[in-house]
CSV table of C-alpha atoms in Angstrom, one decimal:
chain,number,residue,atom,x,y,z
A,15,MET,CA,-20.5,-8.3,1.2
A,16,THR,CA,-18.1,-10.3,-0.5
A,17,ARG,CA,-18.1,-11.6,-4.2
A,18,ASP,CA,-18.5,-15.1,-5.6
A,19,ALA,CA,-15.6,-17.7,-6.0
A,20,ALA,CA,-15.0,-16.0,-9.6
A,21,GLY,CA,-14.8,-12.5,-8.4
A,22,LYS,CA,-18.2,-11.3,-9.4
A,23,PHE,CA,-21.3,-10.1,-7.6
A,24,ASN,CA,-23.7,-11.4,-10.4
A,25,VAL,CA,-26.1,-8.4,-9.5
A,26,ASP,CA,-28.6,-9.7,-12.5
A,27,ALA,CA,-28.4,-13.2,-10.9
A,28,PRO,CA,-31.2,-14.7,-8.4
A,29,THR,CA,-30.5,-14.3,-5.0
A,30,THR,CA,-30.3,-18.1,-3.4
A,31,ARG,CA,-31.4,-19.1,0.0
A,32,ALA,CA,-28.2,-19.6,1.1
A,33,GLU,CA,-26.9,-16.0,0.2
A,34,LEU,CA,-29.9,-14.7,1.7
A,35,ALA,CA,-29.5,-16.5,5.0
A,36,THR,CA,-25.7,-15.1,5.1
A,37,ILE,CA,-27.1,-11.5,4.4
A,38,LEU,CA,-29.2,-11.9,7.6
A,39,LEU,CA,-26.9,-13.6,9.7
A,40,ARG,CA,-24.3,-10.5,8.8
A,41,TYR,CA,-26.7,-8.1,9.9
A,42,MET,CA,-27.5,-9.7,13.0
A,43,GLU,CA,-23.7,-9.6,13.7
A,44,ALA,CA,-23.7,-6.1,12.9
A,45,GLU,CA,-26.8,-4.7,14.1
A,46,GLY,CA,-26.1,-2.5,17.3
A,47,LYS,CA,-22.5,-1.7,16.5
A,48,LYS,CA,-21.2,1.7,15.7
A,49,ALA,CA,-19.7,2.4,12.5
A,50,THR,CA,-16.2,2.7,14.3
A,51,ASP,CA,-16.2,-1.0,15.6
A,52,PHE,CA,-15.3,-2.1,11.6
A,53,TYR,CA,-11.9,-2.0,11.1
A,54,GLY,CA,-12.1,-2.1,7.4
A,55,LEU,CA,-14.7,0.8,7.4
A,56,ASN,CA,-11.9,2.8,9.4
A,57,GLU,CA,-9.6,1.9,6.9
A,58,LEU,CA,-11.7,3.3,4.3
A,59,ARG,CA,-12.6,6.4,5.8
A,60,GLU,CA,-9.3,7.1,7.0
A,61,VAL,CA,-7.7,6.9,3.4
A,62,ALA,CA,-10.7,9.0,1.7
A,63,LYS,CA,-9.7,11.7,3.9
A,64,THR,CA,-6.1,11.5,4.2
A,65,GLY,CA,-4.2,9.0,1.6
A,66,THR,CA,-3.5,6.3,4.0
A,67,ASN,CA,-4.7,3.9,6.6
A,68,PHE,CA,-1.6,4.6,8.9
A,69,ASN,CA,-3.4,5.4,12.1
A,70,THR,CA,-6.1,2.9,11.9
A,71,PHE,CA,-3.4,0.2,10.9
A,72,GLY,CA,-1.8,1.4,14.3
A,73,LYS,CA,1.4,-1.0,14.7
A,74,MET,CA,3.7,1.5,12.8
A,75,LYS,CA,4.6,5.1,14.3
A,76,MET,CA,6.6,8.1,13.3
A,77,ALA,CA,9.9,8.0,14.8
A,78,ALA,CA,10.6,11.0,17.3
A,79,PRO,CA,8.4,13.8,15.1
A,80,ASP,CA,10.3,16.9,15.7
A,81,ALA,CA,10.8,19.9,13.9
A,82,SER,CA,13.1,18.2,11.4
A,83,GLN,CA,10.5,15.2,10.6
A,84,HIS,CA,6.9,14.8,9.5
A,85,LYS,CA,4.6,14.0,12.2
A,86,ASN,CA,2.3,12.3,10.0
A,87,VAL,CA,3.0,10.2,6.6
A,88,ASN,CA,0.3,12.3,4.7
A,89,GLU,CA,2.4,15.6,5.6
A,90,ALA,CA,4.9,14.3,3.1
A,91,PHE,CA,2.0,13.7,0.5
A,92,GLY,CA,2.2,16.3,-2.7
A,93,LYS,CA,5.9,17.2,-1.6
A,94,SER,CA,8.7,16.4,-4.1
A,95,LEU,CA,10.9,13.8,-2.5
A,96,LYS,CA,14.4,14.4,-2.3
A,97,LEU,CA,16.7,12.3,-5.1
A,98,ARG,CA,20.2,11.5,-5.2
A,99,SER,CA,20.4,12.6,-8.7
A,100,ASP,CA,17.9,14.9,-11.0
A,101,VAL,CA,16.5,12.2,-12.9
A,102,ALA,CA,12.6,12.9,-11.8
A,103,THR,CA,10.2,14.8,-9.9
A,104,VAL,CA,8.7,12.4,-7.3
A,105,THR,CA,5.9,12.8,-5.1
A,106,MET,CA,3.6,10.5,-3.2
A,107,SER,CA,-0.1,10.5,-3.0
A,108,LYS,CA,-1.1,7.2,-0.8
A,109,MET,CA,0.5,4.7,1.5
A,110,ILE,CA,-1.5,1.7,2.4
A,111,PHE,CA,0.0,-0.4,5.5
A,112,VAL,CA,-1.3,-4.4,5.4
A,113,ASP,CA,-0.6,-7.0,7.7
A,114,PRO,CA,-1.0,-10.2,5.6
A,115,TYR,CA,-1.2,-12.4,8.3
A,116,PRO,CA,-2.2,-10.6,11.4
A,117,ALA,CA,-2.5,-12.2,14.9
A,118,ASP,CA,-5.1,-9.8,16.1
A,119,GLY,CA,-7.4,-10.9,13.2
A,120,LYS,CA,-7.7,-7.4,11.9
A,121,LYS,CA,-6.8,-8.2,8.2
A,122,SER,CA,-6.9,-5.0,5.8
A,123,VAL,CA,-9.6,-4.2,3.2
A,124,TYR,CA,-7.0,-3.6,0.8
A,125,ALA,CA,-5.2,-6.8,1.5
A,126,PRO,CA,-7.1,-8.4,-1.5
A,127,MET,CA,-5.8,-5.7,-3.9
A,128,PHE,CA,-2.1,-6.2,-2.8
A,129,HIS,CA,-1.4,-9.3,-1.4
A,130,SER,CA,-2.2,-12.8,-2.5
A,131,ASP,CA,-1.4,-16.4,-0.9
A,132,ALA,CA,-0.8,-17.7,-4.4
A,133,ASP,CA,2.4,-15.6,-4.4
A,134,PRO,CA,5.1,-18.3,-4.0
A,135,MET,CA,6.7,-16.1,-1.2
A,136,ALA,CA,3.7,-15.2,0.5
A,137,LYS,CA,3.9,-17.7,3.3
A,138,ASN,CA,7.5,-18.4,3.4
A,139,ILE,CA,8.4,-14.2,3.6
A,140,TYR,CA,5.4,-12.5,4.7
A,141,PRO,CA,4.2,-13.9,8.1
A,142,ASP,CA,6.7,-12.0,10.1
A,143,ARG,CA,6.5,-8.9,7.7
A,144,TYR,CA,4.3,-5.8,7.1
A,145,ARG,CA,3.6,-4.6,3.6
A,146,VAL,CA,3.7,-1.0,2.5
A,147,PHE,CA,2.3,0.2,-0.7
A,148,THR,CA,2.8,3.6,-2.0
A,149,GLU,CA,1.4,5.4,-4.9
A,150,TYR,CA,3.9,7.6,-6.7
A,151,SER,CA,3.3,10.4,-9.2
A,152,PHE,CA,6.5,10.9,-11.1
A,153,THR,CA,7.8,12.8,-14.2
A,154,SER,CA,10.7,11.3,-15.6
A,155,LYS,CA,13.7,13.8,-16.9
A,156,VAL,CA,15.4,11.1,-18.6
A,157,ASP,CA,14.6,8.2,-21.2
A,158,ASN,CA,14.6,4.7,-20.2
A,159,LEU,CA,14.3,5.3,-16.2
A,160,VAL,CA,15.7,1.7,-15.9
A,161,ARG,CA,14.5,-0.1,-12.8
A,162,LEU,CA,14.0,3.2,-10.7
A,163,GLY,CA,17.5,2.5,-9.3
A,164,THR,CA,18.4,5.8,-9.5
A,165,LEU,CA,15.6,6.3,-7.1
A,166,SER,CA,16.3,3.7,-4.6
A,167,ASP,CA,19.8,5.0,-4.1
A,168,GLN,CA,18.7,8.0,-2.1
A,169,GLY,CA,17.0,5.0,0.3
A,170,LEU,CA,13.5,5.7,-1.2
A,171,ALA,CA,10.9,3.0,-0.3
A,172,ILE,CA,10.4,1.7,-4.1
A,173,GLN,CA,11.2,-1.7,-3.8
A,174,ILE,CA,13.3,-3.2,-6.9
A,175,GLY,CA,11.9,-6.1,-8.8
A,176,ARG,CA,8.1,-7.0,-8.9
A,177,PRO,CA,6.5,-5.3,-5.9
A,178,ILE,CA,3.3,-6.4,-6.2
A,179,PHE,CA,1.8,-10.0,-7.0
A,180,ASP,CA,0.4,-9.1,-10.2
A,181,THR,CA,-2.5,-11.4,-10.5
A,182,ASN,CA,-4.4,-9.6,-7.9
A,183,ILE,CA,-3.4,-6.1,-8.5
A,184,ASP,CA,-4.2,-6.6,-12.5
A,185,LYS,CA,-7.7,-7.0,-11.6
A,186,TYR,CA,-7.7,-3.3,-10.2
A,187,GLY,CA,-6.2,-1.5,-13.2
A,188,ALA,CA,-3.9,-0.1,-11.3
A,189,ASN,CA,-0.1,0.6,-12.4
A,190,TYR,CA,2.6,-0.7,-10.8
A,191,TYR,CA,6.3,-1.2,-11.3
A,192,LYS,CA,7.4,-4.3,-13.3
A,193,ARG,CA,10.6,-6.2,-13.7
A,194,ASP,CA,10.1,-7.5,-17.2
A,195,GLY,CA,11.7,-4.3,-18.8
A,196,THR,CA,8.3,-2.6,-19.8
A,197,SER,CA,8.2,-0.6,-17.0
A,198,ALA,CA,11.6,1.2,-17.7
A,199,SER,CA,10.7,1.7,-21.4
A,200,SER,CA,7.4,3.1,-20.8
A,201,TYR,CA,8.8,6.5,-18.4
A,202,LYS,CA,10.6,8.5,-20.8
A,203,LYS,CA,11.4,12.2,-20.8
A,204,GLY,CA,8.7,14.6,-22.2
A,205,GLN,CA,5.8,12.0,-21.5
A,206,GLY,CA,4.5,14.1,-18.4
A,207,GLU,CA,3.5,13.0,-15.0
A,208,LYS,CA,3.0,9.3,-14.3
A,209,ASP,CA,1.0,7.2,-11.5
A,210,MET,CA,2.8,3.9,-10.1
A,211,TRP,CA,2.1,1.7,-6.9
A,212,ALA,CA,5.4,0.0,-5.3
A,213,GLU,CA,5.9,-2.0,-2.4
A,214,ALA,CA,8.4,-1.6,0.8
A,215,TYR,CA,8.3,-3.8,4.0
A,216,SER,CA,9.5,-3.9,7.2
A,217,THR,CA,10.1,-6.9,9.9
A,218,LYS,CA,7.7,-6.8,12.6
A,219,SER,CA,10.2,-6.4,15.4
A,220,ALA,CA,9.9,-3.3,17.2
A,221,ASP,CA,11.8,-0.3,16.2
A,222,ASN,CA,12.5,-1.9,12.5
A,223,GLY,CA,10.9,-0.2,9.7
A,224,LEU,CA,11.2,1.3,6.4
A,225,VAL,CA,14.0,3.3,5.1
A,226,PRO,CA,13.8,6.8,5.7
A,227,MET,CA,12.8,9.4,3.0
A,228,TYR,CA,13.3,12.8,2.6
A,229,THR,CA,10.9,15.9,1.0
A,230,GLU,CA,12.9,18.5,-0.9
A,231,ASP,CA,12.2,20.7,2.4
A,232,GLY,CA,14.6,18.5,3.9
A,233,LYS,CA,12.0,17.1,6.4
A,234,MET,CA,12.5,13.2,7.3
A,235,ILE,CA,9.8,10.3,6.8
A,236,ASN,CA,11.1,8.2,9.3
A,237,ILE,CA,8.6,5.2,10.0
A,238,ARG,CA,9.2,2.8,12.6
A,239,VAL,CA,7.1,-0.5,13.9
A,240,SER,CA,5.6,0.2,17.4
A,241,LYS,CA,6.4,-1.9,20.3
């Protein structure tokens, strides 16, 4: 079920004939199918179990996973990421993959949270890119962790600037890195652990991918585009 144009379910309002007809038609379309036939449901299940929709997404791969590399995205969750300088401790807890304009029609159930066609860059940049949204937990060891530049120097997939179209994600109350200066001022030494969503992206060309990351145990997180 989806919401109305104002983004509401209106649970206390009377159901209209048109709404009831839509519900019945959708039921008829779904009748007889298996739960695994629904792309969005598979995503929700995988994220609930592992923190990522990587396998359901299926358009990216772990490059040459061996003893020196993580075999799955979620293997790196909860492990400290290796930084160039000792400015913070950082771990990942979720990674969501979104194809904003999928040729196969499989649009992520998470797309409305992170992607908006109202974004001025949306239809110019993202048709040929996959967007990857990661939730980080980190504890700053310095005051005013400016723009997280010290993290990106190591190649971490934290996109500098406004990583997510804020009119969408603001509806969900999620914290994310902003370029208006408020983010840096809120990340100070002694404030404890904080959570933040940020974005990376990859072109859809085969073997392109995200900038590799490393966990403190030395293992690489190397995510590439599948052929």
